[in-house]
Amino acid sequence: MNKLGNLVADQWVEGDGDGNTLLSAVTGEPVAAISSHGLDFKSMHTYARSVGGPNLRKLTFHERGDMLKALAKHLDGVKQEFYQLSSQTGATRNDSWPDIDGGISTMFVFSSKGRREMPNDHVYLDGNVEQLSRNGTFVGQHICTPKLGVAIHINAFNFPCWGMLEKLAPTLLAGVPAIVKPASSTAYLAELMVRHIIESGILPPGSLQLICGSVGDLFDHLDCQDTIAFTGSKATAEMLQAHPRVVSESVAFTAETDSLNMSILGPDAVPGTPEFDLYIQEVTREMTAKAGQKCTAIRRIIAPSTIAGDVVEALSTALGKIRIGDPALKDTQMGALASQGQRDEVRDRVRDLAAEADVVFGGHDDFDVHEADGRKGAFFMPTLLHCDRPLHARAVHSVEAFGPVSTVLPYDSIDEAIQLARMGEGSLAGSVITNDNLIARELVLGTAAYHGRMVVINRDSAAESTGHGSPLAHLVHGGPGRAGGGEEMGGVRGVLHYMQRTAIQGSPQTLSTIGHRWIKGADEIDPGVHPFRKTFEQLQLGDTFKSGLRKVSLDDINHFAEFTGDNFYAHMNEEEAARNPFFDGRVAHGYLIVSFAAGLFVDPDFGPVLANYGVDSLRFLQPVNYGDSLQVRLACKQKTLRGDSGYGEVRWDAEVTNQDDEIVAQYDVLTMVATDAHWQSVQ
Ligand code: NAP
């Protein structure tokens, strides 16, 4: 039998003994054996920290982003192997899509976020510079640097690929190595993926290790530089979080746990409306996708009491049409639970729920299983319950049957719907299906504090909606209370969980040097030539250009108004402008100031500056009256090389002052500047 490997210090190692046998969810036949006995967990920890960490930290965020992209492409090329094996976990092809393709696309998103939203550098600047002194010689800036430890990823059984990649991508982007421990029952799929990751040779040594089986004494070696990201049951999370070493060393611990996710049907969405049909569709999909083994699946169906009967009827009809059977077959709509043990567990939980709610659909073993043996495979019938006094019930808000099981909870008013939603005591995902945006606002504001993510679906968004249950790499995944109190993904936010945020204080020049971003008050360097004559490599942070003065005349304002069509009264009518609390009379257009500034700082000849692609943070701070004079100071603020493209992005700090040295406008000018090689090739 295939015995799963453990990846230890870049070597595949088998655990001692025969190991535990993992069975197919569909046939009940053995798929693999698993053991991590005999591994030296301490040396795994040391290897990650001494080899993986330094290797990853040598790379910039952009280089790590490129690495993720290459890895995602590689996995995409071999994904059919994952799909083939995935059916053993009970997943249909549709179920496997969010796990396999979803995992790979999460890697692509993080790759792109790293290259677009993080610098091509080793330090991430978090937020703006804070002025801490009157004269500006002492300032503050938050910076984020990679933690020097290892990220321990403990994953749940239901998404062996996505669950691993959604944690791995931000971790590697942060520059931190990982030790991954997949859930045993589906570890064979995660192991196959790790084999492909390692075979690709894309990751530097030490970046990734894998434990198939128990984590042994690994936790005993952790300290404050390490991070644990856990997905699974609340009980396990609580136990691990209370580990003496986690407590004494303040090891960062993120948990994604159980969740009694709700979906509210708005009172407007009565039968016959598109929203009613969308609701039935959404709940049916959420109950049956992955056979209901999704941490985000809808467990509580909160519907107006006046139409709760219609909801039960429509859902029963839809669930009755679901074809359950061999997940490898195209026409199967719902596969099996991950294991027989899981099926026993779900049965027990349905029994708990049935103490407070009536089973109105399913809940028995007498159902057809398409092309598979219902006794050997872990098949379970979709089961719908109805609780007629949900405000007085407990189990329906706290017992998670991790399978195709959900309960209808009727409400009589919006306040009651909100109260019911909150009774879940913290969830990963919630949804509201209504075409009334005021009701949507009331429901979202009333329940958001109990949710990590909420989706509002109506006829306008339905066709393109990603649905209630899909966590997205761009948005946070996690939730308060019962959901574990953790947060993952959410774009760059997810990367920062693996980094230390530090407030740095010092002079503008010191902080400019540390952060590779010029700060006002730091040295203004005279580059000897106009900085637009310099290539990307030649430019230095702080290279500064100061223009001469240009007077703004009334003719200029009239001309600009006529030319652009912007005849706003504050520029054109003396009396009306003076009645405005901000002005004494006619003032120059803000865009005229910016345009004149460009005229003052631009060096017009053919040169290495290729294009201006925008401005950031534009503020007009003082009115400019005719007769005033303008002057610009432009300083090279930040440089970001764009791979091998032949150019880099250069951000300039622009400050426009008047004849009294008062700042009238400030902003960042964004340009693309040619590299030496490109500039030489076009001359
Ligand atoms: P579980 O028993 O808590 O297992 C989760 C993970 O913890 C598995 O990898 C498991 O490994 C590991 N684990 C268990 N005991 C451990 C220990 N003493 N030391 C280190 N690791 C240990 O959860 P489950 O029952 O498999 O998963 C279902 C639950 O997960 C459901 O309640 C569901 O809501 C939740 N879940 C949440 C999310 C989310 O994103 N919030 C996603 C999926 C699932 P073994 O498999 O080897 O025991």
XYZ file of C-alpha atoms and ligand atoms in Angstrom:
731
model
C 0.000 0.000 0.000
C 1.122 3.577 -0.706
C 2.706 4.899 2.479
C 2.648 8.662 2.566
C 5.936 10.479 2.726
C 6.912 13.189 5.188
C 9.065 15.945 3.775
C 11.833 16.526 6.287
C 14.732 18.861 5.525
C 14.043 18.517 1.804
C 14.119 14.702 1.953
C 11.139 12.351 1.683
C 11.021 10.200 4.809
C 8.582 7.471 5.826
C 7.324 7.379 9.394
C 8.027 4.298 11.528
C 5.670 1.328 11.618
C 2.801 0.376 9.321
C 0.925 3.579 10.055
C -2.824 4.156 10.070
C -4.763 3.078 7.009
C -6.684 5.776 5.144
C -9.815 4.551 3.373
C -11.518 5.781 0.233
C -14.652 7.762 1.097
C -16.400 6.104 -1.848
C -15.420 2.421 -1.812
C -14.140 2.014 1.721
C -10.976 0.443 0.250
C -7.522 1.442 1.568
C -5.936 4.377 -0.286
C -2.765 4.973 1.720
C -1.068 4.499 5.069
C 0.044 7.415 7.207
C 2.674 7.732 9.899
C 4.958 10.443 11.215
C 6.335 8.332 14.045
C 10.048 8.636 14.560
C 10.437 12.043 12.875
C 12.818 14.478 14.501
C 10.440 17.424 14.842
C 13.021 19.581 16.603
C 15.413 19.351 13.676
C 12.574 20.116 11.234
C 11.955 23.310 13.167
C 15.658 24.160 13.199
C 16.026 23.418 9.474
C 13.131 25.682 8.539
C 14.564 28.512 10.618
C 18.200 28.122 9.649
C 17.827 27.208 5.967
C 14.319 28.065 4.709
C 13.956 31.450 6.414
C 17.296 32.925 5.281
C 16.745 31.628 1.723
C 13.320 33.225 1.472
C 14.366 36.469 3.118
C 17.081 36.983 0.501
C 14.298 37.489 -2.037
C 12.274 40.689 -2.397
C 8.468 40.659 -2.295
C 8.435 40.815 -6.083
C 10.821 37.882 -6.414
C 8.674 35.871 -4.014
C 5.607 36.909 -6.038
C 7.311 35.632 -9.209
C 8.069 32.387 -7.390
C 4.388 31.944 -6.444
C 3.353 32.580 -10.025
C 5.770 29.976 -11.333
C 4.509 27.505 -8.747
C 0.865 28.190 -9.569
C 1.589 27.659 -13.262
C 3.403 24.437 -12.513
C 0.526 23.077 -10.394
C -1.963 24.123 -13.039
C -0.067 22.011 -15.567
C -0.384 18.825 -13.512
C -3.781 19.438 -11.924
C -5.541 16.511 -13.617
C -3.614 14.208 -11.292
C -5.113 16.012 -8.320
C -8.627 15.803 -9.761
C -8.239 12.081 -10.270
C -7.195 11.435 -6.696
C -9.652 13.939 -5.261
C -12.651 11.710 -6.017
C -11.351 9.283 -3.356
C -12.113 11.991 -0.784
C -15.782 11.827 -1.817
C -15.603 15.014 -3.895
C -17.287 15.363 -7.280
C -15.463 17.238 -10.042
C -17.471 20.344 -9.195
C -16.496 19.955 -5.521
C -12.839 19.547 -6.432
C -12.796 22.722 -8.486
C -12.693 25.180 -5.548
C -10.166 22.934 -3.830
C -7.751 22.452 -6.722
C -8.339 25.307 -9.169
C -9.412 27.539 -6.281
C -6.144 26.810 -4.464
C -4.057 27.478 -7.547
C -5.883 30.714 -8.318
C -5.345 31.850 -4.716
C -1.623 31.489 -5.396
C -1.950 33.561 -8.560
C -3.786 36.301 -6.657
C -1.120 36.475 -3.951
C 1.573 36.533 -6.598
C -0.093 39.484 -8.240
C -0.787 41.280 -4.924
C 2.865 40.878 -3.978
C 4.070 42.400 -7.219
C 1.473 45.174 -7.463
C 0.858 46.210 -3.870
C 4.147 45.473 -2.147
C 7.551 46.994 -2.899
C 10.360 45.258 -4.761
C 12.179 45.278 -1.458
C 12.559 43.450 1.856
C 10.601 45.812 4.054
C 6.922 46.714 3.809
C 5.873 50.205 4.897
C 2.552 50.163 6.681
C 0.651 53.434 6.492
C 1.817 57.027 6.337
C 4.676 58.820 8.014
C 3.567 60.345 11.315
C 4.828 63.817 12.196
C 5.984 63.613 15.807
C 7.683 66.986 16.300
C 7.079 70.620 15.530
C 10.023 71.095 13.170
C 9.695 67.747 11.439
C 13.101 66.396 12.521
C 11.546 63.449 14.378
C 9.003 61.278 12.596
C 7.449 57.817 12.895
C 6.648 55.035 10.435
C 5.314 51.499 10.876
C 7.331 48.871 9.048
C 6.713 45.130 8.628
C 9.529 42.593 8.408
C 9.264 38.780 8.096
C 9.119 36.831 11.344
C 12.311 34.851 11.814
C 10.545 31.608 12.694
C 8.431 29.033 10.933
C 4.714 28.961 10.140
C 3.015 25.773 11.311
C -0.056 25.131 9.151
C -2.579 22.639 10.509
C -5.297 22.028 7.957
C -8.780 20.514 7.900
C -9.734 17.459 5.872
C -12.297 19.083 3.606
C -10.011 21.194 1.393
C -6.676 19.360 1.249
C -5.362 21.558 -1.625
C -6.953 24.970 -1.167
C -6.577 24.762 2.618
C -2.852 24.271 2.160
C -2.272 26.810 -0.629
C -4.339 29.629 0.889
C -2.017 29.543 3.920
C 1.174 28.788 2.016
C 0.903 31.642 -0.505
C 0.834 34.541 2.005
C 3.410 32.802 4.203
C 5.951 32.417 1.407
C 5.221 35.923 0.152
C 6.026 37.206 3.640
C 9.385 35.397 3.452
C 8.584 32.754 6.061
C 9.076 28.968 5.698
C 6.229 26.588 6.493
C 5.733 23.175 8.043
C 2.383 21.837 6.802
C 0.322 19.228 8.587
C -2.708 18.157 6.533
C -5.663 16.404 8.190
C -4.986 12.670 8.143
C -8.116 11.457 6.338
C -7.333 13.286 3.064
C -3.571 13.766 3.517
C -2.835 11.662 0.419
C -4.056 14.491 -1.816
C -2.051 17.165 0.006
C 1.014 14.902 -0.124
C 0.670 14.473 -3.888
C 0.528 18.238 -4.302
C 3.590 18.771 -2.116
C 5.477 16.180 -4.189
C 4.728 18.246 -7.290
C 5.704 21.482 -5.556
C 9.057 20.021 -4.541
C 9.692 18.360 -7.910
C 9.212 21.721 -9.612
C 12.394 22.944 -7.890
C 10.859 26.412 -7.662
C 11.010 26.849 -3.895
C 14.372 27.486 -2.253
C 15.550 24.721 0.134
C 13.892 24.687 3.539
C 10.827 26.695 2.470
C 8.383 23.826 2.906
C 8.212 20.669 5.012
C 5.331 18.234 5.411
C 4.135 16.095 8.290
C 1.623 13.363 7.439
C 0.357 12.231 10.825
C 0.862 13.555 14.318
C 2.994 16.659 14.961
C 4.775 14.913 17.848
C 6.674 17.325 20.088
C 6.898 20.091 17.449
C 5.033 22.591 19.622
C 7.625 22.201 22.404
C 10.187 23.996 20.224
C 8.159 27.032 19.182
C 8.818 30.603 20.222
C 7.619 34.126 19.525
C 8.965 34.130 15.968
C 6.793 31.157 15.005
C 3.167 31.256 13.908
C 0.441 28.633 14.030
C -2.413 28.815 11.536
C -5.050 26.238 12.386
C -8.204 25.135 10.580
C -10.460 22.540 12.146
C -12.777 22.095 15.085
C -13.102 24.555 17.924
C -12.261 21.835 20.449
C -8.887 21.096 18.821
C -8.138 24.816 18.414
C -8.794 25.419 22.114
C -6.585 22.505 23.089
C -3.683 23.589 20.864
C -3.984 27.232 21.814
C -3.648 26.252 25.466
C -0.362 24.392 24.831
C 2.038 25.629 27.549
C 4.665 26.649 25.005
C 2.127 28.592 22.911
C 1.035 30.421 26.053
C 4.475 31.061 27.583
C 6.163 32.153 24.324
C 3.154 34.122 23.011
C 3.239 32.111 19.786
C 0.875 33.791 17.310
C -2.134 31.505 16.840
C -4.805 31.985 14.187
C -7.834 29.715 14.191
C -10.549 29.077 11.639
C -13.043 26.809 13.353
C -16.684 25.712 13.416
C -19.322 28.031 12.124
C -23.119 28.014 12.095
C -23.295 30.272 9.051
C -26.626 31.868 8.319
C -28.401 33.141 5.259
C -31.320 35.559 5.613
C -34.104 35.760 3.058
C -35.415 39.343 2.971
C -39.144 39.941 3.606
C -39.474 41.333 0.062
C -38.236 38.090 -1.505
C -41.541 36.267 -1.608
C -42.243 33.304 -3.946
C -42.368 34.534 -7.527
C -39.521 37.026 -7.127
C -36.084 36.303 -8.618
C -34.610 36.587 -5.110
C -36.753 33.734 -3.777
C -35.501 31.458 -6.548
C -31.912 32.628 -5.995
C -32.257 31.801 -2.318
C -33.433 28.257 -2.974
C -30.624 27.804 -5.493
C -27.985 29.182 -3.123
C -29.085 27.160 -0.087
C -29.351 23.958 -2.139
C -25.856 24.489 -3.521
C -24.419 25.290 -0.107
C -26.020 22.206 1.457
C -24.846 19.782 -1.218
C -21.494 21.128 -2.487
C -18.721 19.030 -0.919
C -21.611 17.092 0.666
C -22.012 20.042 3.019
C -18.452 19.711 4.364
C -17.640 23.361 3.895
C -16.749 25.543 6.845
C -18.731 28.334 5.179
C -21.827 26.266 4.256
C -25.253 27.633 5.181
C -26.371 25.844 8.360
C -29.133 28.246 9.399
C -31.785 29.297 6.893
C -33.403 32.427 8.348
C -36.649 33.051 6.445
C -39.794 35.176 7.036
C -42.297 33.091 9.019
C -45.023 33.951 6.494
C -43.188 32.063 3.755
C -41.120 29.557 5.764
C -43.463 26.807 4.493
C -42.777 27.806 0.882
C -39.041 27.730 1.599
C -39.276 24.224 3.081
C -41.324 23.025 0.131
C -39.060 24.529 -2.532
C -35.878 23.304 -0.825
C -37.306 19.800 -0.380
C -38.141 19.683 -4.086
C -34.663 20.899 -5.059
C -32.869 18.533 -2.655
C -35.000 15.645 -3.895
C -33.529 16.120 -7.366
C -29.897 15.845 -6.242
C -28.243 12.715 -7.599
C -26.006 11.189 -4.921
C -23.340 8.672 -5.893
C -19.888 7.948 -7.249
C -18.214 11.373 -7.340
C -16.000 10.357 -10.257
C -19.051 10.219 -12.557
C -20.040 13.330 -14.467
C -23.752 13.148 -13.700
C -23.298 12.760 -9.942
C -24.252 15.943 -8.131
C -23.275 15.032 -4.592
C -20.531 12.651 -3.505
C -19.725 11.142 -0.135
C -18.603 12.486 3.220
C -14.854 12.181 3.805
C -15.039 9.000 5.884
C -17.378 6.547 7.613
C -16.385 8.163 10.896
C -17.523 11.503 9.533
C -20.850 9.963 8.536
C -21.375 8.612 12.071
C -20.502 12.035 13.433
C -23.033 13.806 11.176
C -25.758 11.293 12.112
C -25.141 12.007 15.794
C -25.303 15.748 15.248
C -28.594 15.452 13.308
C -29.935 13.593 16.328
C -28.909 16.548 18.541
C -30.623 18.992 16.204
C -33.756 16.866 16.011
C -34.283 17.422 19.734
C -35.285 20.995 18.859
C -36.301 20.835 15.215
C -38.364 18.592 12.957
C -36.680 16.732 10.138
C -38.680 17.820 7.078
C -36.529 16.251 4.379
C -34.018 13.377 4.436
C -32.593 12.215 7.730
C -32.780 8.506 6.844
C -30.648 5.907 5.074
C -33.200 4.827 2.503
C -31.973 6.704 -0.564
C -30.543 5.809 -3.957
C -26.785 5.853 -4.395
C -25.822 6.146 -8.048
C -23.180 3.628 -9.222
C -21.659 3.108 -5.773
C -22.173 0.908 -2.736
C -24.085 2.923 -0.157
C -22.911 0.642 2.659
C -19.202 0.926 1.882
C -19.061 4.594 0.908
C -19.734 7.441 3.358
C -22.885 8.683 1.589
C -25.403 10.789 3.467
C -28.775 12.083 2.390
C -29.282 15.884 2.341
C -31.268 16.633 5.466
C -33.447 19.657 6.112
C -34.886 20.549 9.516
C -37.404 23.141 10.615
C -37.386 24.746 14.047
C -40.591 26.608 14.879
C -39.317 28.447 17.981
C -35.739 29.345 17.020
C -35.411 32.215 19.527
C -35.856 29.682 22.313
C -33.636 26.970 20.823
C -29.937 26.341 21.484
C -28.770 23.358 19.447
C -29.783 24.822 16.083
C -27.457 27.765 16.781
C -24.562 25.780 18.223
C -24.459 22.217 16.849
C -22.594 21.968 13.569
C -23.471 18.844 11.589
C -20.534 18.957 9.148
C -22.472 17.489 6.247
C -25.476 18.277 3.994
C -27.611 19.452 6.898
C -29.367 22.749 7.491
C -32.261 24.108 9.548
C -35.012 26.572 8.589
C -35.488 29.244 11.273
C -38.555 31.474 10.762
C -38.542 35.148 11.811
C -41.342 37.696 12.326
C -39.439 40.993 12.051
C -36.094 42.358 10.891
C -34.995 42.714 14.519
C -35.798 39.070 15.089
C -33.839 38.017 11.995
C -30.849 39.977 13.335
C -31.218 38.394 16.755
C -31.310 34.892 15.233
C -28.234 35.613 13.118
C -26.305 36.767 16.179
C -27.259 33.614 18.093
C -24.691 31.739 15.988
C -22.143 33.506 18.237
C -19.684 34.280 15.473
C -19.497 32.939 11.923
C -17.195 32.861 8.932
C -19.792 33.845 6.358
C -23.301 35.223 6.248
C -25.556 36.160 3.387
C -28.601 38.291 2.771
C -30.820 37.724 -0.238
C -33.017 40.744 -0.867
C -33.738 43.278 -3.569
C -34.350 46.002 -0.990
C -31.041 47.760 -0.322
C -32.335 49.523 2.797
C -33.225 46.157 4.296
C -29.811 44.895 3.187
C -28.168 47.773 5.068
C -30.205 47.133 8.217
C -29.423 43.413 8.175
C -25.733 43.864 7.359
C -25.162 46.543 10.015
C -27.136 44.476 12.525
C -25.121 41.297 11.967
C -21.693 42.260 10.538
C -20.028 42.309 13.961
C -20.688 38.576 14.188
C -19.312 37.785 10.742
C -15.985 37.694 8.921
C -17.532 38.033 5.469
C -21.029 38.844 4.217
C -22.485 38.659 0.745
C -25.657 40.380 -0.431
C -27.268 38.748 -3.434
C -30.042 40.116 -5.621
C -31.102 39.978 -9.260
C -28.386 42.485 -10.233
C -25.418 40.667 -8.704
C -26.539 37.036 -8.918
C -25.121 36.140 -12.309
C -21.596 37.178 -11.373
C -21.800 36.553 -7.628
C -19.181 34.168 -6.246
C -21.853 32.947 -3.839
C -22.271 32.616 -0.096
C -19.678 29.952 0.529
C -16.590 30.954 -1.454
C -13.751 32.550 0.460
C -11.689 34.756 -1.853
C -7.991 35.532 -1.732
C -8.744 39.270 -1.989
C -11.120 39.273 0.989
C -10.662 38.193 4.579
C -11.605 34.686 5.624
C -12.210 34.071 9.307
C -14.742 35.151 11.863
C -15.272 36.007 15.522
C -16.329 33.753 18.394
C -17.260 30.234 17.415
C -15.468 30.727 14.071
C -12.168 30.941 15.950
C -11.508 34.678 16.037
C -8.888 34.386 13.288
C -8.383 36.050 9.969
C -6.631 34.794 6.852
C -6.151 36.037 3.284
C -7.684 39.453 2.522
C -4.874 40.311 0.113
C -1.806 41.917 1.672
C -3.488 41.760 5.105
C -2.990 38.001 4.985
C 0.735 38.409 4.318
C 1.175 40.727 7.285
C 0.012 37.990 9.698
C 3.401 36.369 9.101
C 5.348 39.582 9.646
C 6.152 41.741 12.649
C 4.854 45.297 12.594
C 7.302 47.675 14.285
C 6.904 51.394 14.881
C 10.166 53.075 13.909
C 10.978 56.592 15.130
C 13.865 58.772 14.035
C 14.910 61.572 11.720
C 13.400 61.762 8.217
C 16.771 60.827 6.687
C 17.186 57.809 8.988
C 13.692 56.530 8.209
C 14.146 57.201 4.483
C 17.279 55.045 4.513
C 15.626 52.236 6.494
C 12.408 52.151 4.463
C 13.793 53.032 1.019
C 11.176 55.744 0.696
C 12.184 59.411 0.828
C 10.437 61.411 3.547
C 10.059 65.189 3.536
C 12.779 66.638 5.725
C 15.363 64.103 4.524
C 18.313 65.218 2.384
C 17.395 66.966 -0.845
C 20.154 66.023 -3.272
C 21.184 68.234 -6.147
C 21.608 65.682 -8.936
C 23.668 68.062 -11.091
C 21.308 67.555 -14.031
C 17.535 67.576 -14.289
C 16.439 64.264 -12.681
C 14.386 63.475 -15.810
C 17.759 63.047 -17.594
C 18.609 60.120 -15.320
C 17.859 56.447 -15.907
C 16.183 54.272 -13.303
C 19.525 53.054 -11.964
C 21.071 56.519 -11.940
C 18.281 58.094 -9.925
C 18.842 58.281 -6.183
C 16.199 58.695 -3.531
C 16.174 62.382 -2.631
C 17.290 63.634 -6.072
C 15.518 66.977 -6.140
C 14.490 69.522 -8.739
C 13.390 73.040 -7.799
C 11.634 75.163 -10.383
C 11.536 78.909 -10.813
C 8.408 80.976 -10.047
C 5.435 81.361 -12.349
C 2.808 84.022 -11.823
C -0.883 83.126 -12.198
C -2.845 85.845 -14.009
C -6.580 86.438 -14.350
C -6.136 85.711 -18.057
C -4.705 82.316 -17.169
C -7.808 81.511 -15.130
C -10.160 82.731 -17.856
C -8.219 80.843 -20.504
C -8.202 77.618 -18.464
C -11.960 77.933 -17.822
C -12.734 78.479 -21.459
C -10.352 75.789 -22.677
C -11.551 73.055 -20.271
C -15.167 74.169 -19.884
C -14.757 74.333 -16.096
C -16.620 77.593 -15.351
C -17.296 76.863 -11.692
C -18.340 80.102 -9.979
C -15.369 80.125 -7.532
C -13.037 80.595 -10.507
C -15.271 82.883 -12.573
C -17.396 85.133 -10.370
C -15.682 87.465 -7.932
C -18.723 88.189 -5.782
C -20.035 84.652 -5.566
C -16.544 83.312 -4.866
C -16.209 85.747 -1.967
C -19.480 84.468 -0.467
C -17.895 81.014 -0.257
C -16.342 80.555 3.258
C -13.022 79.343 1.818
C -12.198 82.143 -0.623
C -11.810 85.943 -0.702
C -12.518 86.151 -4.412
C -11.864 84.278 -7.643
C -9.303 81.486 -7.281
C -7.293 79.422 -9.721
C -8.575 75.944 -10.610
C -6.817 73.174 -8.707
C -6.116 71.424 -11.992
C -4.607 74.605 -13.348
C -2.152 74.543 -10.431
C -1.268 70.914 -11.181
C -0.949 71.677 -14.887
C 1.281 74.694 -14.276
C 3.330 72.594 -11.883
C 3.900 69.994 -14.615
C 4.939 72.799 -16.930
C 7.412 73.939 -14.292
C 9.011 70.605 -13.473
C 8.953 68.721 -16.779
C 12.134 68.431 -18.787
C 10.744 68.339 -22.313
C 13.476 66.568 -24.296
C 13.425 62.914 -25.259
C 14.754 61.118 -22.183
C 14.541 58.114 -19.862
C 11.217 59.189 -18.339
C 8.756 57.199 -20.422
C 5.350 58.137 -19.077
C 3.368 59.695 -16.264
C 0.779 57.167 -15.122
C -1.033 59.139 -12.460
C -0.855 61.025 -9.223
C -1.549 59.852 -5.693
C -2.789 61.705 -2.627
C -3.434 65.027 -4.358
C -4.424 67.760 -1.912
C -5.025 71.478 -2.475
C -4.081 73.166 0.770
C -4.328 76.905 0.080
C -6.314 78.895 -2.472
C -4.304 80.487 -5.274
C -5.520 83.928 -6.312
C -4.538 85.678 -9.496
C -1.344 87.570 -8.920
C 0.101 84.710 -6.814
C 3.247 82.929 -8.009
C 3.836 79.168 -8.012
C 7.009 77.137 -7.548
C 7.507 73.340 -7.477
C 9.841 71.047 -5.572
C 10.045 67.529 -6.971
C 11.979 64.851 -5.063
C 12.590 61.234 -6.049
C 10.585 59.380 -3.390
C 10.521 55.670 -4.241
C 11.859 53.373 -6.948
C 10.274 50.024 -7.876
C 11.958 47.973 -10.561
C 9.461 46.034 -12.699
C 11.280 42.759 -13.319
C 12.872 42.542 -16.767
C 10.434 44.959 -18.358
C 13.098 47.561 -19.121
C 11.584 50.159 -16.817
C 10.857 50.876 -13.217
C 8.231 52.922 -11.436
C 9.467 56.125 -9.867
C 7.325 58.005 -7.399
C 8.122 61.710 -6.966
C 7.146 63.831 -4.006
C 5.707 67.033 -5.472
C 5.116 70.162 -3.434
C 3.764 73.396 -4.936
C 4.349 76.571 -2.921
C 3.361 80.211 -3.376
C 5.485 83.354 -3.196
C 5.225 83.249 0.619
C 6.520 79.648 0.779
C 3.101 78.373 1.794
C 2.241 74.939 0.442
C -0.686 75.241 -1.954
C -0.694 71.659 -3.278
C 1.055 68.391 -2.583
C 0.922 64.999 -4.250
C 2.930 62.092 -5.583
C 3.688 62.005 -9.292
C 3.953 58.465 -10.674
C 6.240 57.846 -13.634
C 7.816 54.986 -15.539
C 11.546 55.439 -16.062
C 13.740 53.447 -18.446
C 16.524 51.255 -17.135
C 20.088 51.801 -18.369
C 19.782 48.885 -20.788
C 16.508 50.060 -22.271
C 17.648 53.665 -22.531
C 20.839 52.661 -24.334
C 18.865 50.474 -26.747
C 16.580 53.319 -27.848
C 19.192 56.057 -28.271
P -10.130 18.551 13.822
O -10.305 17.202 14.357
O -10.044 19.677 14.766
O -8.810 18.479 12.919
C -8.296 19.601 12.302
C -6.796 19.462 12.161
O -6.196 19.426 13.440
C -6.372 18.170 11.469
O -5.252 18.409 10.676
C -6.010 17.293 12.635
O -5.134 16.265 12.295
C -5.334 18.298 13.530
N -5.201 17.878 14.889
C -6.085 17.207 15.651
N -5.567 17.019 16.863
C -4.343 17.561 16.875
C -3.296 17.660 17.837
N -3.435 17.189 19.056
N -2.170 18.293 17.491
C -2.001 18.801 16.264
N -2.952 18.723 15.309
C -4.101 18.110 15.616
O -11.227 18.932 12.820
P -11.996 17.971 11.830
O -13.088 17.365 12.587
O -11.044 17.140 11.086
O -12.550 19.064 10.838
C -13.868 19.460 10.802
C -14.045 20.756 11.511
O -13.227 21.737 10.935
C -15.448 21.265 11.386
O -15.915 21.584 12.642
C -15.343 22.510 10.550
O -16.224 23.519 10.896
C -13.959 22.936 10.765
N -13.464 23.601 9.583
C -13.288 24.929 9.626
C -12.823 25.600 8.517
C -12.595 27.073 8.544
O -12.027 27.633 7.605
N -13.021 27.746 9.566
C -12.530 24.904 7.361
C -12.732 23.547 7.342
C -13.192 22.905 8.476
P -5.647 14.747 12.153
O -6.569 14.718 11.004
O -4.401 14.005 11.908
O -6.315 14.421 13.444
